[in-house]
PDB file of C-alpha atoms in Angstrom:
ATOM      1  CA  UNK A 133      -4.596 -16.384  16.571  1.00 81.00           C
ATOM      2  CA  UNK A 134      -8.288 -15.078  16.184  1.00 86.00           C
ATOM      3  CA  UNK A 135      -7.389 -13.671  12.748  1.00 90.00           C
ATOM      4  CA  UNK A 136      -5.855 -17.009  11.522  1.00 92.00           C
ATOM      5  CA  UNK A 137      -8.859 -19.069  12.503  1.00 93.00           C
ATOM      6  CA  UNK A 138     -11.003 -16.533  10.979  1.00 92.00           C
ATOM      7  CA  UNK A 139      -9.234 -16.659   7.660  1.00 91.00           C
ATOM      8  CA  UNK A 140      -9.160 -20.522   7.852  1.00 94.00           C
ATOM      9  CA  UNK A 141     -12.910 -20.856   8.528  1.00 94.00           C
ATOM     10  CA  UNK A 142     -13.843 -18.292   5.801  1.00 91.00           C
ATOM     11  CA  UNK A 143     -11.870 -19.990   3.195  1.00 87.00           C
ATOM     12  CA  UNK A 144     -13.638 -23.169   4.182  1.00 90.00           C
ATOM     13  CA  UNK A 145     -16.925 -21.779   3.906  1.00 87.00           C
ATOM     14  CA  UNK A 146     -16.285 -19.978   0.566  1.00 81.00           C
ATOM     15  CA  UNK A 147     -14.748 -23.016  -0.866  1.00 77.00           C
ATOM     16  CA  UNK A 148     -17.533 -25.395   0.268  1.00 78.00           C
ATOM     17  CA  UNK A 149     -15.374 -27.511   2.468  1.00 86.00           C
ATOM     18  CA  UNK A 150     -18.172 -26.468   5.012  1.00 89.00           C
ATOM     19  CA  UNK A 151     -21.593 -27.271   3.778  1.00 87.00           C
ATOM     20  CA  UNK A 152     -24.568 -24.516   3.900  1.00 86.00           C
ATOM     21  CA  UNK A 153     -26.276 -24.782   7.253  1.00 90.00           C
ATOM     22  CA  UNK A 154     -23.561 -27.120   8.876  1.00 93.00           C
ATOM     23  CA  UNK A 155     -23.120 -26.760  12.562  1.00 95.00           C
ATOM     24  CA  UNK A 156     -19.652 -25.603  13.602  1.00 95.00           C
ATOM     25  CA  UNK A 157     -18.199 -27.518  16.449  1.00 94.00           C
ATOM     26  CA  UNK A 158     -16.128 -25.007  18.399  1.00 94.00           C
ATOM     27  CA  UNK A 159     -14.377 -27.473  20.602  1.00 94.00           C
ATOM     28  CA  UNK A 160     -13.549 -29.614  17.634  1.00 94.00           C
ATOM     29  CA  UNK A 161     -12.104 -26.594  15.672  1.00 94.00           C
ATOM     30  CA  UNK A 162     -10.033 -25.614  18.910  1.00 94.00           C
ATOM     31  CA  UNK A 163      -8.658 -29.138  19.318  1.00 93.00           C
ATOM     32  CA  UNK A 164      -7.787 -29.526  15.596  1.00 93.00           C
ATOM     33  CA  UNK A 165      -5.885 -26.290  15.615  1.00 92.00           C
ATOM     34  CA  UNK A 166      -4.428 -26.957  19.182  1.00 90.00           C
ATOM     35  CA  UNK A 167      -5.729 -23.682  20.615  1.00 93.00           C
ATOM     36  CA  UNK A 168      -8.213 -22.643  23.326  1.00 93.00           C
ATOM     37  CA  UNK A 169     -11.827 -21.991  22.677  1.00 92.00           C
ATOM     38  CA  UNK A 170     -11.720 -18.182  23.037  1.00 94.00           C
ATOM     39  CA  UNK A 171     -10.024 -17.401  19.669  1.00 93.00           C
ATOM     40  CA  UNK A 172     -12.472 -19.896  17.888  1.00 94.00           C
ATOM     41  CA  UNK A 173     -15.362 -18.129  19.260  1.00 94.00           C
ATOM     42  CA  UNK A 174     -14.034 -14.707  18.596  1.00 95.00           C
ATOM     43  CA  UNK A 175     -13.527 -15.847  14.934  1.00 95.00           C
ATOM     44  CA  UNK A 176     -16.978 -17.286  14.682  1.00 95.00           C
ATOM     45  CA  UNK A 177     -18.606 -14.055  16.148  1.00 94.00           C
ATOM     46  CA  UNK A 178     -16.654 -11.914  13.560  1.00 93.00           C
ATOM     47  CA  UNK A 179     -17.844 -14.224  10.779  1.00 93.00           C
ATOM     48  CA  UNK A 180     -21.471 -13.934  12.370  1.00 93.00           C
ATOM     49  CA  UNK A 181     -20.990 -10.106  11.950  1.00 90.00           C
ATOM     50  CA  UNK A 182     -20.218 -10.522   8.292  1.00 86.00           C
ATOM     51  CA  UNK A 183     -23.214 -12.880   8.029  1.00 85.00           C
ATOM     52  CA  UNK A 184     -21.359 -15.900   6.742  1.00 90.00           C
ATOM     53  CA  UNK A 185     -22.158 -17.658   9.994  1.00 93.00           C
ATOM     54  CA  UNK A 186     -25.332 -17.736  12.067  1.00 93.00           C
ATOM     55  CA  UNK A 187     -25.035 -17.428  15.775  1.00 93.00           C
ATOM     56  CA  UNK A 188     -28.044 -19.156  17.431  1.00 92.00           C
ATOM     57  CA  UNK A 189     -28.319 -18.521  21.023  1.00 90.00           C
ATOM     58  CA  UNK A 190     -28.069 -21.650  23.252  1.00 88.00           C
ATOM     59  CA  UNK A 191     -27.700 -23.729  20.164  1.00 93.00           C
ATOM     60  CA  UNK A 192     -24.386 -22.768  18.525  1.00 94.00           C
ATOM     61  CA  UNK A 193     -22.702 -21.419  15.485  1.00 96.00           C
ATOM     62  CA  UNK A 194     -23.949 -22.516  11.892  1.00 96.00           C
ATOM     63  CA  UNK A 195     -22.773 -21.924   8.379  1.00 93.00           C
ATOM     64  CA  UNK A 196     -25.169 -19.517   6.793  1.00 89.00           C
ATOM     65  CA  UNK A 197     -27.981 -21.246   4.830  1.00 86.00           C
ATOM     66  CA  UNK A 198     -30.398 -19.447   2.160  1.00 83.00           C
ATOM     67  CA  UNK A 199     -33.963 -19.737   1.502  1.00 84.00           C
ATOM     68  CA  UNK A 200     -35.191 -19.401  -2.129  1.00 83.00           C
ATOM     69  CA  UNK A 201     -36.309 -15.850  -1.683  1.00 87.00           C
ATOM     70  CA  UNK A 202     -33.011 -14.801  -0.338  1.00 85.00           C
ATOM     71  CA  UNK A 203     -31.153 -16.322  -3.340  1.00 83.00           C
ATOM     72  CA  UNK A 204     -33.358 -14.497  -5.808  1.00 85.00           C
ATOM     73  CA  UNK A 205     -32.816 -11.195  -3.846  1.00 88.00           C
ATOM     74  CA  UNK A 206     -28.983 -11.662  -4.043  1.00 86.00           C
ATOM     75  CA  UNK A 207     -29.031 -12.497  -7.676  1.00 86.00           C
ATOM     76  CA  UNK A 208     -31.311  -9.496  -8.372  1.00 91.00           C
ATOM     77  CA  UNK A 209     -29.164  -6.935  -6.476  1.00 92.00           C
ATOM     78  CA  UNK A 210     -26.100  -8.258  -8.237  1.00 91.00           C
ATOM     79  CA  UNK A 211     -27.672  -7.559 -11.568  1.00 93.00           C
ATOM     80  CA  UNK A 212     -28.368  -4.010 -10.518  1.00 95.00           C
ATOM     81  CA  UNK A 213     -24.984  -3.466  -9.385  1.00 96.00           C
ATOM     82  CA  UNK A 214     -23.162  -4.837 -12.415  1.00 97.00           C
ATOM     83  CA  UNK A 215     -25.249  -3.753 -15.200  1.00 97.00           C
ATOM     84  CA  UNK A 216     -25.622  -0.160 -13.779  1.00 97.00           C
ATOM     85  CA  UNK A 217     -21.730   0.091 -13.526  1.00 98.00           C
ATOM     86  CA  UNK A 218     -20.981  -1.646 -17.052  1.00 98.00           C
ATOM     87  CA  UNK A 219     -23.426   0.763 -18.721  1.00 97.00           C
ATOM     88  CA  UNK A 220     -22.367   4.012 -16.916  1.00 98.00           C
ATOM     89  CA  UNK A 221     -18.735   3.442 -16.495  1.00 98.00           C
ATOM     90  CA  UNK A 222     -17.750   1.204 -19.465  1.00 98.00           C
ATOM     91  CA  UNK A 223     -14.813   3.516 -20.588  1.00 97.00           C
ATOM     92  CA  UNK A 224     -13.390   3.427 -17.126  1.00 98.00           C
ATOM     93  CA  UNK A 225     -13.097  -0.349 -16.996  1.00 98.00           C
ATOM     94  CA  UNK A 226      -9.338  -1.484 -16.445  1.00 98.00           C
ATOM     95  CA  UNK A 227      -8.675  -3.052 -19.877  1.00 97.00           C
ATOM     96  CA  UNK A 228      -5.202  -4.230 -18.944  1.00 97.00           C
ATOM     97  CA  UNK A 229      -6.587  -6.307 -15.925  1.00 97.00           C
ATOM     98  CA  UNK A 230      -9.500  -7.494 -18.109  1.00 97.00           C
ATOM     99  CA  UNK A 231      -6.751  -8.882 -20.760  1.00 97.00           C
ATOM    100  CA  UNK A 232      -4.971 -10.482 -17.824  1.00 96.00           C
ATOM    101  CA  UNK A 233      -8.224 -12.143 -16.575  1.00 96.00           C
ATOM    102  CA  UNK A 234      -8.941 -13.487 -19.988  1.00 96.00           C
ATOM    103  CA  UNK A 235      -5.798 -15.464 -19.933  1.00 94.00           C
ATOM    104  CA  UNK A 236      -6.223 -16.751 -16.450  1.00 93.00           C
ATOM    105  CA  UNK A 237      -9.807 -17.702 -16.986  1.00 92.00           C
ATOM    106  CA  UNK A 238      -9.003 -19.599 -20.173  1.00 90.00           C
ATOM    107  CA  UNK A 239      -6.609 -21.849 -18.407  1.00 88.00           C
ATOM    108  CA  UNK A 240      -7.804 -22.092 -14.852  1.00 82.00           C
ATOM    109  CA  UNK A 241      -9.397 -24.989 -13.067  1.00 77.00           C
ATOM    110  CA  UNK A 242     -12.850 -24.859 -11.522  1.00 69.00           C
ATOM    111  CA  UNK A 243     -11.709 -23.414  -8.235  1.00 68.00           C
ATOM    112  CA  UNK A 244      -9.443 -20.992  -9.508  1.00 76.00           C
ATOM    113  CA  UNK A 245     -12.065 -20.086 -12.043  1.00 81.00           C
ATOM    114  CA  UNK A 246     -14.350 -19.004  -9.262  1.00 78.00           C
ATOM    115  CA  UNK A 247     -11.713 -16.672  -7.888  1.00 82.00           C
ATOM    116  CA  UNK A 248     -11.179 -15.117 -11.421  1.00 90.00           C
ATOM    117  CA  UNK A 249     -14.832 -14.973 -12.115  1.00 88.00           C
ATOM    118  CA  UNK A 250     -15.289 -12.865  -8.990  1.00 87.00           C
ATOM    119  CA  UNK A 251     -12.270 -10.640  -9.954  1.00 92.00           C
ATOM    120  CA  UNK A 252     -13.847  -9.895 -13.386  1.00 95.00           C
ATOM    121  CA  UNK A 253     -17.197  -8.755 -11.978  1.00 95.00           C
ATOM    122  CA  UNK A 254     -15.587  -6.799  -9.192  1.00 94.00           C
ATOM    123  CA  UNK A 255     -13.456  -4.938 -11.895  1.00 97.00           C
ATOM    124  CA  UNK A 256     -16.551  -3.885 -13.614  1.00 97.00           C
ATOM    125  CA  UNK A 257     -18.048  -2.704 -10.557  1.00 97.00           C
ATOM    126  CA  UNK A 258     -14.906  -0.969  -9.495  1.00 97.00           C
ATOM    127  CA  UNK A 259     -14.980   1.025 -12.641  1.00 97.00           C
ATOM    128  CA  UNK A 260     -17.396   3.406 -10.921  1.00 97.00           C
ATOM    129  CA  UNK A 261     -14.714   4.594  -8.801  1.00 97.00           C
ATOM    130  CA  UNK A 262     -17.038   4.607  -5.740  1.00 97.00           C
ATOM    131  CA  UNK A 263     -15.612   2.921  -2.643  1.00 95.00           C
ATOM    132  CA  UNK A 264     -18.813   2.603  -0.739  1.00 94.00           C
ATOM    133  CA  UNK A 265     -20.443   0.770  -3.809  1.00 94.00           C
ATOM    134  CA  UNK A 266     -17.176  -1.310  -4.239  1.00 93.00           C
ATOM    135  CA  UNK A 267     -17.182  -2.279  -0.399  1.00 89.00           C
ATOM    136  CA  UNK A 268     -21.018  -3.246  -0.444  1.00 90.00           C
ATOM    137  CA  UNK A 269     -20.722  -5.135  -3.487  1.00 92.00           C
ATOM    138  CA  UNK A 270     -17.672  -7.217  -2.020  1.00 87.00           C
ATOM    139  CA  UNK A 271     -19.823  -7.979   0.933  1.00 83.00           C
ATOM    140  CA  UNK A 272     -22.668  -9.261  -1.354  1.00 85.00           C
ATOM    141  CA  UNK A 273     -20.315 -11.394  -3.450  1.00 83.00           C
ATOM    142  CA  UNK A 274     -19.331 -13.366  -0.448  1.00 81.00           C
ATOM    143  CA  UNK A 275     -22.745 -14.854  -0.419  1.00 82.00           C
ATOM    144  CA  UNK A 276     -22.617 -15.431  -4.162  1.00 78.00           C
ATOM    145  CA  UNK A 277     -19.235 -17.308  -3.794  1.00 76.00           C
ATOM    146  CA  UNK A 278     -20.695 -19.680  -1.206  1.00 77.00           C
ATOM    147  CA  UNK A 279     -23.679 -20.268  -3.624  1.00 74.00           C
ATOM    148  CA  UNK A 280     -21.619 -20.507  -6.723  1.00 66.00           C
ATOM    149  CA  UNK A 281     -19.598 -23.463  -5.423  1.00 61.00           C
ATOM    150  CA  UNK A 282     -22.647 -25.504  -5.494  1.00 55.00           C
ATOM    151  CA  UNK A 283     -23.100 -25.183  -9.249  1.00 53.00           C
ATOM    152  CA  UNK A 284     -22.744 -28.140 -11.221  1.00 47.00           C
ATOM    153  CA  UNK A 285     -19.358 -28.574 -13.235  1.00 47.00           C
ATOM    154  CA  UNK A 286     -21.207 -28.418 -16.503  1.00 50.00           C
ATOM    155  CA  UNK A 287     -22.591 -24.870 -15.547  1.00 59.00           C
ATOM    156  CA  UNK A 288     -19.273 -23.761 -14.519  1.00 69.00           C
ATOM    157  CA  UNK A 289     -17.843 -24.496 -18.107  1.00 76.00           C
ATOM    158  CA  UNK A 290     -20.842 -22.675 -19.708  1.00 82.00           C
ATOM    159  CA  UNK A 291     -20.056 -19.814 -17.493  1.00 84.00           C
ATOM    160  CA  UNK A 292     -16.506 -19.733 -18.302  1.00 87.00           C
ATOM    161  CA  UNK A 293     -17.557 -19.287 -22.068  1.00 91.00           C
ATOM    162  CA  UNK A 294     -19.923 -16.542 -21.292  1.00 92.00           C
ATOM    163  CA  UNK A 295     -17.176 -14.713 -19.202  1.00 94.00           C
ATOM    164  CA  UNK A 296     -14.693 -14.957 -22.105  1.00 95.00           C
ATOM    165  CA  UNK A 297     -17.379 -13.602 -24.604  1.00 97.00           C
ATOM    166  CA  UNK A 298     -17.897 -10.667 -22.161  1.00 97.00           C
ATOM    167  CA  UNK A 299     -14.421  -9.894 -21.908  1.00 97.00           C
ATOM    168  CA  UNK A 300     -13.943  -9.994 -25.669  1.00 98.00           C
ATOM    169  CA  UNK A 301     -16.802  -7.509 -26.028  1.00 98.00           C
ATOM    170  CA  UNK A 302     -15.185  -5.064 -23.382  1.00 98.00           C
ATOM    171  CA  UNK A 303     -11.725  -5.435 -25.136  1.00 98.00           C
ATOM    172  CA  UNK A 304     -13.373  -4.448 -28.374  1.00 98.00           C
ATOM    173  CA  UNK A 305     -14.970  -1.516 -26.696  1.00 97.00           C
ATOM    174  CA  UNK A 306     -18.499  -2.746 -27.579  1.00 98.00           C
ATOM    175  CA  UNK A 307     -20.746  -1.697 -24.686  1.00 98.00           C
ATOM    176  CA  UNK A 308     -23.886  -2.924 -26.334  1.00 97.00           C
ATOM    177  CA  UNK A 309     -22.621  -6.503 -26.728  1.00 97.00           C
ATOM    178  CA  UNK A 310     -21.010  -6.443 -23.380  1.00 98.00           C
ATOM    179  CA  UNK A 311     -24.202  -5.300 -21.598  1.00 97.00           C
ATOM    180  CA  UNK A 312     -26.316  -7.932 -23.552  1.00 96.00           C
ATOM    181  CA  UNK A 313     -23.813 -10.623 -22.778  1.00 96.00           C
ATOM    182  CA  UNK A 314     -23.590  -9.713 -18.971  1.00 96.00           C
ATOM    183  CA  UNK A 315     -27.376  -9.450 -18.778  1.00 94.00           C
ATOM    184  CA  UNK A 316     -27.904 -13.090 -20.423  1.00 92.00           C
ATOM    185  CA  UNK A 317     -25.040 -14.474 -18.004  1.00 89.00           C
ATOM    186  CA  UNK A 318     -26.604 -13.186 -14.778  1.00 88.00           C
ATOM    187  CA  UNK A 319     -30.074 -14.066 -16.021  1.00 86.00           C
ATOM    188  CA  UNK A 320     -29.272 -17.681 -16.748  1.00 76.00           C
ATOM    189  CA  UNK A 321     -27.333 -18.298 -13.503  1.00 64.00           C
ATOM    190  CA  UNK A 322     -30.005 -20.024 -11.321  1.00 58.00           C
ATOM    191  CA  UNK A 323     -28.196 -21.234  -8.219  1.00 54.00           C
ATOM    192  CA  UNK A 324     -31.418 -22.411  -6.522  1.00 49.00           C
ATOM    193  CA  UNK A 325     -31.816 -25.111  -9.000  1.00 52.00           C
ATOM    194  CA  UNK A 326     -28.448 -26.645  -8.453  1.00 51.00           C
ATOM    195  CA  UNK A 327     -28.361 -26.924  -4.722  1.00 51.00           C
ATOM    196  CA  UNK A 328     -30.438 -28.622  -2.245  1.00 50.00           C
ATOM    197  CA  UNK A 329     -32.273 -26.043  -0.129  1.00 48.00           C
ATOM    198  CA  UNK A 330     -33.601 -28.549   2.287  1.00 48.00           C
ATOM    199  CA  UNK A 331     -30.198 -29.815   3.303  1.00 47.00           C
ATOM    200  CA  UNK A 332     -28.863 -26.278   3.568  1.00 48.00           C
ATOM    201  CA  UNK A 333     -31.504 -25.230   5.988  1.00 48.00           C
ATOM    202  CA  UNK A 334     -31.363 -25.757   9.849  1.00 44.00           C
TER     203      UNK A 334
END
């Protein structure tokens, strides 16, 4: 039961069903799912270990919130991961998967696009064949998922076109254009301008 509640809450956090900084009422969660408090608390502790939830002693559990410096740090580290892997492991990028993602990204709605977006970037990082790097990136990208869902729909459509241009460059085996496109894409994603940092802080 703990795992089920963990998965439920994690998806709600990543899909913006729960707001940044929102307090999580353990009793309410237990009552809504007709379970005891113990599995709810265990699930929240697990999410706290993954730093998706903040556990404040004698206060309670809260969805993680982000300061502006934290957002800048997340974006900077993401650039470092992705640009390094693209430039150094370009020939190892899974072209078949990239082609499949092009079709999905072209036709997806905004929520599904977020999933395919993350798959595309993860595929670039996975090209390095370094399990440690891929795992650390996957942890980082959970934060990005939380933040990306606060972007305006207009930015999402611009991002979709940037992703398709990146995919075309990879499929054309043009590393220079792919790197230039990826850099421009990551450099123009300014999450902090599209979320209310004050309302996400606790």
